[in-house]
Coordinates of C-alpha atoms and ligand atoms in Angstrom, one line a residue:
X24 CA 94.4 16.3 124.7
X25 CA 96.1 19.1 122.2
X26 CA 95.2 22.0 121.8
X27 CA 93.4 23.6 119.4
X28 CA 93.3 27.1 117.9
X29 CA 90.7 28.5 115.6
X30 CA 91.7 31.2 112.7
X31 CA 89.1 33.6 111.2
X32 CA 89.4 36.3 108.5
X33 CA 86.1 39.2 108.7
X34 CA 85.5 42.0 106.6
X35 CA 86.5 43.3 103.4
X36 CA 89.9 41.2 102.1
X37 CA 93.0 42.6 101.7
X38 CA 96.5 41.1 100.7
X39 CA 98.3 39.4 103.1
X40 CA 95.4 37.4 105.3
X41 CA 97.0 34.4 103.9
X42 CA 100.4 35.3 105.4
X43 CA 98.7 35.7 108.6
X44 CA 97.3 32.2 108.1
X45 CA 100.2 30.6 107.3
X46 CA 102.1 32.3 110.3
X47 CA 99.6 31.1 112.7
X48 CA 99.1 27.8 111.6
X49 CA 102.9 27.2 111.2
X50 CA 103.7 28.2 115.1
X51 CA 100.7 26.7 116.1
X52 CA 101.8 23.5 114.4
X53 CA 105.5 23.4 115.8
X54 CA 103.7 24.1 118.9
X55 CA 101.3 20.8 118.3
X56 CA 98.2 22.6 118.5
X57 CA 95.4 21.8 115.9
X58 CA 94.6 24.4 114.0
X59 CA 91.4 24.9 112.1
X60 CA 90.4 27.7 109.7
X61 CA 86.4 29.2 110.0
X62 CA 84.7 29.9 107.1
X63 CA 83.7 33.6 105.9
X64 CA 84.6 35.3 108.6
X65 CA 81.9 35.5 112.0
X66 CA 79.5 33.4 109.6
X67 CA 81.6 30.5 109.8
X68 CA 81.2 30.6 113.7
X69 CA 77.5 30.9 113.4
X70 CA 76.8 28.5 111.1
X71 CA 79.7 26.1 112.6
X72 CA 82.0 25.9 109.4
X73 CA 85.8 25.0 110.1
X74 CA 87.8 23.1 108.0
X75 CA 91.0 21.7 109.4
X76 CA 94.4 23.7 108.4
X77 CA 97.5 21.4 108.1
X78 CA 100.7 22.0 106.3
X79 CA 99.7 21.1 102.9
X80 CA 96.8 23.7 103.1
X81 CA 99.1 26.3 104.1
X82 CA 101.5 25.4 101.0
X83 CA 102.5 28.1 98.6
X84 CA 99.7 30.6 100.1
X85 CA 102.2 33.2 101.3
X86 CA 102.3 35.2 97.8
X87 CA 98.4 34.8 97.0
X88 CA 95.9 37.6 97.7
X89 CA 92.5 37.1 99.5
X90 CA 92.0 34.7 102.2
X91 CA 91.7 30.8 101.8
X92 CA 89.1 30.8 104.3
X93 CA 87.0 33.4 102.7
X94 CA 85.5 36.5 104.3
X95 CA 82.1 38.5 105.2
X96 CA 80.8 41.1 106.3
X97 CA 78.6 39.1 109.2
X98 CA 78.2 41.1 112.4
X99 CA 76.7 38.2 115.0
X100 CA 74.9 40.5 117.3
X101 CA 72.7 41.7 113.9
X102 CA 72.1 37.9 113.6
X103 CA 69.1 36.6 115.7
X104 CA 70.8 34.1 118.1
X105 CA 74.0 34.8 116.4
X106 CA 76.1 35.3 119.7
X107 CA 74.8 32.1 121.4
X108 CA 75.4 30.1 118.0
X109 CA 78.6 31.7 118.1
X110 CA 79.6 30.5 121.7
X111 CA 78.0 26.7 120.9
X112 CA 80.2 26.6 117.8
X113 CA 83.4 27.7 120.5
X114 CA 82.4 24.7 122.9
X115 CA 81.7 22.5 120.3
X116 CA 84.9 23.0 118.6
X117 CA 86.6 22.9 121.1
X118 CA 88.2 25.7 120.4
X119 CA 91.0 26.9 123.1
X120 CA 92.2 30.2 121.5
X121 CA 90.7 32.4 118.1
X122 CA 92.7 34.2 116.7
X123 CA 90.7 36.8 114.3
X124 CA 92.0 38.8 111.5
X125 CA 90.4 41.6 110.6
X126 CA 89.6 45.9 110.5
X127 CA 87.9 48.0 113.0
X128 CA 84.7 45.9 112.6
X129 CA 85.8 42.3 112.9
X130 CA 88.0 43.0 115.8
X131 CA 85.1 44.9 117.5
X132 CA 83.2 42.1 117.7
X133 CA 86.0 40.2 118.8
X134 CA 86.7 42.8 121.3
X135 CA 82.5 43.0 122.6
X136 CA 83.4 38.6 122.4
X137 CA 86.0 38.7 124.8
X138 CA 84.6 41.2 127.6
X139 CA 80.8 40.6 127.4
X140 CA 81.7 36.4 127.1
X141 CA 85.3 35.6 128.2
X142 CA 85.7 34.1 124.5
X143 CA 89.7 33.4 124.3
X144 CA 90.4 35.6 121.2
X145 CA 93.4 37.7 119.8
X146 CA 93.3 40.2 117.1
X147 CA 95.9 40.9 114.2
X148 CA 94.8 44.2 113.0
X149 CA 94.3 44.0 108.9
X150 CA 92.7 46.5 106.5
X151 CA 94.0 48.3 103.1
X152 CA 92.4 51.7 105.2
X153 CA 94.7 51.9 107.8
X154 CA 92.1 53.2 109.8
X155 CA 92.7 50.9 113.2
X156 CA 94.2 52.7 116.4
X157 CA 96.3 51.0 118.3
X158 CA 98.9 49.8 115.5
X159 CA 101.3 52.2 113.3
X160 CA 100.2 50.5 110.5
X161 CA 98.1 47.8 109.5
X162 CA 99.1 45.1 107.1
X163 CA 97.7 45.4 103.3
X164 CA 97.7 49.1 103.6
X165 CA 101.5 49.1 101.5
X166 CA 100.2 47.0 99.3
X167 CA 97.0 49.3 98.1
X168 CA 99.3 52.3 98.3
X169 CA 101.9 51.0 95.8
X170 CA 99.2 49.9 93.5
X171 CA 97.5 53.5 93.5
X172 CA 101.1 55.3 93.5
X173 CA 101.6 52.7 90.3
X174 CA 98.4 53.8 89.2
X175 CA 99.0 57.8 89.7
X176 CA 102.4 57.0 88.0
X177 CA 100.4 55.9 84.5
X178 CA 98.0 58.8 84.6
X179 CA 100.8 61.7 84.7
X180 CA 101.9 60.4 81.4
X181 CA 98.8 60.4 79.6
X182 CA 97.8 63.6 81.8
X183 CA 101.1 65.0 80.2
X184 CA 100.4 64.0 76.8
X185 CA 96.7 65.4 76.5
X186 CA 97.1 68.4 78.7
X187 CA 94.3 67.3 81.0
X188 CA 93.1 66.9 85.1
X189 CA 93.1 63.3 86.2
X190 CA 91.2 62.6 89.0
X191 CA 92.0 59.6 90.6
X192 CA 89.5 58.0 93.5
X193 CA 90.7 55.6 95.8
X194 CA 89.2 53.7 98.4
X195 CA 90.0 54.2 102.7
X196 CA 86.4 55.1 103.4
X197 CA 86.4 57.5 106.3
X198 CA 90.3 57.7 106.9
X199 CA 92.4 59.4 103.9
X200 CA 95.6 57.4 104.4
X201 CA 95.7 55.8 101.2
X202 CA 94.5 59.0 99.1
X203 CA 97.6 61.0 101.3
X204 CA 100.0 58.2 101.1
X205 CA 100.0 57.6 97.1
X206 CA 99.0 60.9 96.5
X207 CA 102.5 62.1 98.1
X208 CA 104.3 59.4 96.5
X209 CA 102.7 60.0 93.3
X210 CA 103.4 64.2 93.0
X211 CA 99.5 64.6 93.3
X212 CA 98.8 68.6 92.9
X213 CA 95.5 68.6 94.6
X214 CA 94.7 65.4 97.9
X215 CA 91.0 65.6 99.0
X216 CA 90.3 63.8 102.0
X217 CA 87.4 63.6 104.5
X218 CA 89.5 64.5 108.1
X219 CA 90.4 68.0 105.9
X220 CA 88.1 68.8 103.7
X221 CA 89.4 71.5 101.0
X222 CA 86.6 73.0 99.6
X223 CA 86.1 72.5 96.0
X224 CA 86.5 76.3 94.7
X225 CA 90.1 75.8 96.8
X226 CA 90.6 72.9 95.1
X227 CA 90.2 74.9 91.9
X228 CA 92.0 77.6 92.6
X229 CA 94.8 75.4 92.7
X230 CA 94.5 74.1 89.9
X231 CA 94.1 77.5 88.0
X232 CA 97.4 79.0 89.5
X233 CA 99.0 76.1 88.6
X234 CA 98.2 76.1 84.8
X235 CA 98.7 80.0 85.3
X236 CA 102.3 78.9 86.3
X237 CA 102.9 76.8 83.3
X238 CA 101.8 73.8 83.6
X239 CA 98.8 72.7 81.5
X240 CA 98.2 69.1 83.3
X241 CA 97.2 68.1 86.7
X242 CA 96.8 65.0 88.9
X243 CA 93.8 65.2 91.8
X244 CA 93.7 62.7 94.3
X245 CA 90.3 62.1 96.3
X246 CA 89.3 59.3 99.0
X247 CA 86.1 57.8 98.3
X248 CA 84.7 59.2 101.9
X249 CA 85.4 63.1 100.7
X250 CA 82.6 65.0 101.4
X251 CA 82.2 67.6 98.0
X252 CA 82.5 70.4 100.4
X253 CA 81.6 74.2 99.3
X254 CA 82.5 77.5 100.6
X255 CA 78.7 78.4 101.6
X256 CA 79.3 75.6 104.3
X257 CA 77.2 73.1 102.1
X258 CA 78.6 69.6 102.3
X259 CA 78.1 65.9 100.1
X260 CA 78.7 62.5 100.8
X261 CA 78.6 60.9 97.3
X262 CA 77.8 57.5 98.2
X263 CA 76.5 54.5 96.1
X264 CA 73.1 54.7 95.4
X265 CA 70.1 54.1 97.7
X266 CA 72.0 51.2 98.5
X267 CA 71.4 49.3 102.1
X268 CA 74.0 49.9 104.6
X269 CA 76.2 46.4 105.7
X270 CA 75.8 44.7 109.4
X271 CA 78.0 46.7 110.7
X272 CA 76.0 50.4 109.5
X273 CA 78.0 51.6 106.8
X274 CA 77.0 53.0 103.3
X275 CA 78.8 52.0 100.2
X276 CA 81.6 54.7 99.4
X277 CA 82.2 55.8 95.7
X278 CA 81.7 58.0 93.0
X279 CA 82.7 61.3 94.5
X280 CA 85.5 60.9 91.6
X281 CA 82.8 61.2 88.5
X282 CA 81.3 64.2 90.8
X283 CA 84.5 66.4 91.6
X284 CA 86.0 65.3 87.8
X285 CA 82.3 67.5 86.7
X286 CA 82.8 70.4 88.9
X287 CA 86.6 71.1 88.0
X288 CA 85.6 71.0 84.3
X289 CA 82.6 73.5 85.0
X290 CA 84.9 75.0 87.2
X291 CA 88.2 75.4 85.9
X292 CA 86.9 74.8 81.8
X293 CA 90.3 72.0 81.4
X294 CA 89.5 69.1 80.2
X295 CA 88.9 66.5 83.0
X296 CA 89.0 62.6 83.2
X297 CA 88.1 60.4 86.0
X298 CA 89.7 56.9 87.2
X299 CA 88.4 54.8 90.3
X300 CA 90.6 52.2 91.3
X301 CA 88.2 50.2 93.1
X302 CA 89.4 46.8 93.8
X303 CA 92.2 46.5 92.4
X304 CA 93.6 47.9 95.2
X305 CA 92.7 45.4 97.5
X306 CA 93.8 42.3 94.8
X307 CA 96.2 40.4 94.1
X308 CA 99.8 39.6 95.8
X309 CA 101.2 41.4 98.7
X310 CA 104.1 43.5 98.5
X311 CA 107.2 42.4 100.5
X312 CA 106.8 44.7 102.9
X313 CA 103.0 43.8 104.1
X314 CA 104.4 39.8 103.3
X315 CA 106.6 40.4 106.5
X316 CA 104.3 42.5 108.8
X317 CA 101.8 39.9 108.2
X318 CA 104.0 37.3 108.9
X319 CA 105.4 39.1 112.3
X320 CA 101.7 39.7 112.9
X321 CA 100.6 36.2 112.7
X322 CA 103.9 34.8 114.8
X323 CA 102.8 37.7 117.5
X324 CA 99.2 36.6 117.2
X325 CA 100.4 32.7 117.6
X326 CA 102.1 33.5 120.5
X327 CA 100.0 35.5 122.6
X328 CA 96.5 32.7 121.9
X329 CA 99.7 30.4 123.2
X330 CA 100.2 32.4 126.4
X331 CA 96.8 32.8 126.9
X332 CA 97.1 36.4 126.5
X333 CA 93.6 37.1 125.4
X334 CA 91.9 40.2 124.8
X335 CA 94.7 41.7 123.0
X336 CA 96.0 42.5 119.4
X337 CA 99.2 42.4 117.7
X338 CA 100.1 46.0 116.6
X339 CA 103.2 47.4 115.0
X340 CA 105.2 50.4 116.9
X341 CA 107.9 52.2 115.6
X342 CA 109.5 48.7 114.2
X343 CA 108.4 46.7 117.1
X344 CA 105.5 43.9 117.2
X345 CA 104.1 44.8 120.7
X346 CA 100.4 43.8 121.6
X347 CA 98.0 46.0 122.8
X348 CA 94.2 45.7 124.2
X349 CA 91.5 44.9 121.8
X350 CA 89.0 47.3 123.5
X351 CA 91.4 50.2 122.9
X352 CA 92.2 49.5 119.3
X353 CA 88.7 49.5 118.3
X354 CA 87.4 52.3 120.3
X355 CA 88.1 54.9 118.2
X356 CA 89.5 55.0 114.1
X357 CA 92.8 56.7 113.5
X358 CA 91.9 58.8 111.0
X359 CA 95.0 61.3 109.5
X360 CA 96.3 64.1 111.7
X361 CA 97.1 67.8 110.5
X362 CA 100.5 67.1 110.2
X363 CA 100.4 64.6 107.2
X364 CA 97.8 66.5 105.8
X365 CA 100.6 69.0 105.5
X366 CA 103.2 67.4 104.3
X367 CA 101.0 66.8 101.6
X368 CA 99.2 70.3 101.1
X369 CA 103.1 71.8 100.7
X370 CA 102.9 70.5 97.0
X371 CA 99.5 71.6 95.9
X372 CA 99.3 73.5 93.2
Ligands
LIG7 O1 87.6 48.6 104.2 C1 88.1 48.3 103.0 C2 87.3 48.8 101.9 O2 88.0 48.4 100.7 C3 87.1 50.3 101.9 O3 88.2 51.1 101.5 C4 85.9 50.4 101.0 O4 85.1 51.5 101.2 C5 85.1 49.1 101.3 O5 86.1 48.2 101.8 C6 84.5 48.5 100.0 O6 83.8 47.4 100.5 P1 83.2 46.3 99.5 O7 84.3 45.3 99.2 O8 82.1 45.6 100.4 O9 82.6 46.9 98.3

C-alpha cells in the first residue's frame, strides 16, 4: 500500500507556506507517496478535513502568498477531546508522516504530539517574527523585512519634505527582528524593541540632538511588543484593547506606534506622524530569497517524514539545511541579542 503523508500549515500566515507545499508534495510525489493537505491548520486534524494534494493543485502556487490549505490559530489540547480527535483523524487517515509548517506555537504542539503520542511528525520552521530557536532564520521573515525597509524607504521622503518624525510600527510580537532588521536597512534614527527597551526620554533625547545637529526630520522604528518604558522604572504594554487572548495565551499586539508618535510630540514639540504596517507585511508574494529557503525547507522536511526521522525540524545554519529536534526549537524563543541591538544603536541619533 503507498504511503501517505499529511501537510499542515498553523498559525498566523506568512509568504512562502505555499513553497513549502509545493516542495513537499513534489518529493513526496516522485517518491509515490500520497500526499494530502489538512485544512486550517490543527483544526483540520480535529475536525478530520484533508483534501488530496496532486500536481495540478500544486500548479503555479510557488509565487502566491498565504497558504492553499488555510490556517488557524487552533491549539488541540485547549479543545475538549481535541488530542484524541486529533489521533483518530491520524489512524483514520492513514496518515504515515505530518509534516507541519508553522511558528513557535504550531510546532509546539507538534513537538508535545510527537513525545507525549509517538505521532510521526516533522517541522519546517515558518514565521514573518523570526522568533524560533533552532534555525538562523525562518522563511517569510525576508519577505516582511523588505516590505517594511520599502516602507521606511517612502516615509524618509515625505519625512524630508515636511520636516517631521515618522514613527513606523511593525509587527514581530515579543522578538524585535523585523523592527532591527528594516530599521538598519532603512537608516532608522531611533529602533525600539522589547529585548532593549530604550526609555522613551532616551528616545527623545535622540531625537533632540539630532535636529540640534541639523537635521529637522526623523525616522522611529518600534516593534508592536515595545513596552513604553520610562525612566522612573514605569513600564507599558500597549496592546489591543480588552481583547481575549488566542489558544495559545497571547494578547493582540499593536498601537504602541499612535502611543510613542504622542509622547515624542509632547516631548520633543516636532511634528509627529504615525504608520502601522500591519498586514501588509505578512501579504502577498515572497521574495526570492524566502521562495528558495522555503523550497530547501520543504525538500529537507520531505525527506526526513521519508526516513522516518520524526521529531525533528528543518532549520537553516550558516547556509546549510540541517534538522534539528522539535523539543529544542520550541523550548525557548530567539529573541535579539545585544549585539544586533548594537549594530543598530551606532546610528541613533
Ligand atoms: O506571528 C506573526 C504575527 O504577524 C505577529 O507579528 C503579530 O503580532 C501577530 O501575528 C498578528 O496576529 P493576527 O494575524 O492574529 O492579528
Amino acid at each position: 500500500m503507498a504511503q501517505r503523508i499529511g501537510i499542515l500549515t498553523g498559525g498566523g500566515d506568512c509568504p512562502g507556506l505555499n513553497a513549502v507545499i509545493r516542495a513537499v508534495t513534489r518529493r513526496s510525489l516522485d517518491r509515490d507517496w500520497e500526499v494530502a493537505g489538512v485544512r486550517e491548520g490543527w483544526r483540520g486534524l480535529v475536525t478530520g478535513s484533508l483534501e488530496p494534494l496532486g500536481r495540478r493543485e500544486i500548479s503555479g502556487i510557488l509565487p502566491r502568498g498565504g497558504t492553499i490549505l488555510g490556517t488557524t490559530r487552533t491549539n488541540p489540547y485547549k479543545v475538549d477531546g481535541g488530542i484524541e480527535k486529533v489521533l483518530a483523524t491520524l489512524e483514520r487517515e492513514g496518515l504515515d508522516a505530518l509534516v507541519a509548517i508553522g511558528g513557535e506555537d504550531t510546532l509546539g504542539v507538534a513537538a508535545r504530539l510527537h513525545g507525549e503520542h509517538g505521532v510521526p511528525v516533522v517541522g519546517v520552521p515558518k514565521t514573518i517574527d523570526n522568533d524560533l530557536s533552532g534555525t538562523d532564520y525562518t522563511f517569510g521573515f525576508d519577505t516582511a523585512v523588505t516590505i517594511a525597509t520599502e516602507a521606511i524607504d517612502r516615509l524618509h521622503t515625505t519625512a524630508e519634505s515636511h520636516n517631521r518624525v515618522m514613527v513606523v510600527e511593525v509587527m514581530g510580537r515579543h522578538a524585535g527582528w523585523i523592527a532591527v532588521h528594516s530599521g538598519i536597512a532603512g537608516g532608522a534614527d531611533v529602533i525600539l524593541i522589547p529585548e532593549h527597551p530604550v526609555s522613551v526620554e532616551d528616545a527623545c533625547r535622540q531625537l533632540a540632538q539630532r535636529h540640534a545637529g541639523g537635521k529637522d526630520f526623523s525616522i522611529v522604528v518600534v516593534s508592536e511588543g515595545y513596552e513604553l518604558t520610562y525612566e522612573t522604572g514605569e513600564r507599558k504594554l500597549v496592546a489591543g484593547e480588552a481583547r481575549a487572548t488566542d489558544q495559545f495565551g497571547h494578547v493582540v499586539l499593536g498601537g504602541v506606534g499612535d502611543a510613542l508618535g504622542r509622547e515624542i510630540e509632547e516631548r520633543t514639540g516636532f511634528e509627529t506622524r504615525v504608520t502601522v504596517l500591519g498586514h501588509v507585511q505578512r501579504g502577498g508574494t515572497p521574495t526570492p530569497r524566502d521562495r528558495v529557503l522555503a523550497t530547501r525547507y520543504g525538500l529537507k522536511a520531505a525527506d526526513l517524514a521519508h526516513e522516518g526521522r520524526f521529531g525533528r525540524m528543518a532549520a537553516l545554519h550558516g547556509d546549510a539545511i540541517v534538522d534539528v529536534s522539535l523539543e529544542e526549537a520550541t523550548a525557548t524563543l530567539k529573541t535579539v541579542p545585544p549585539d544586533w541591538y548594537d549594530t543598530a544603536r551606532a546610528f541613533f541619533g
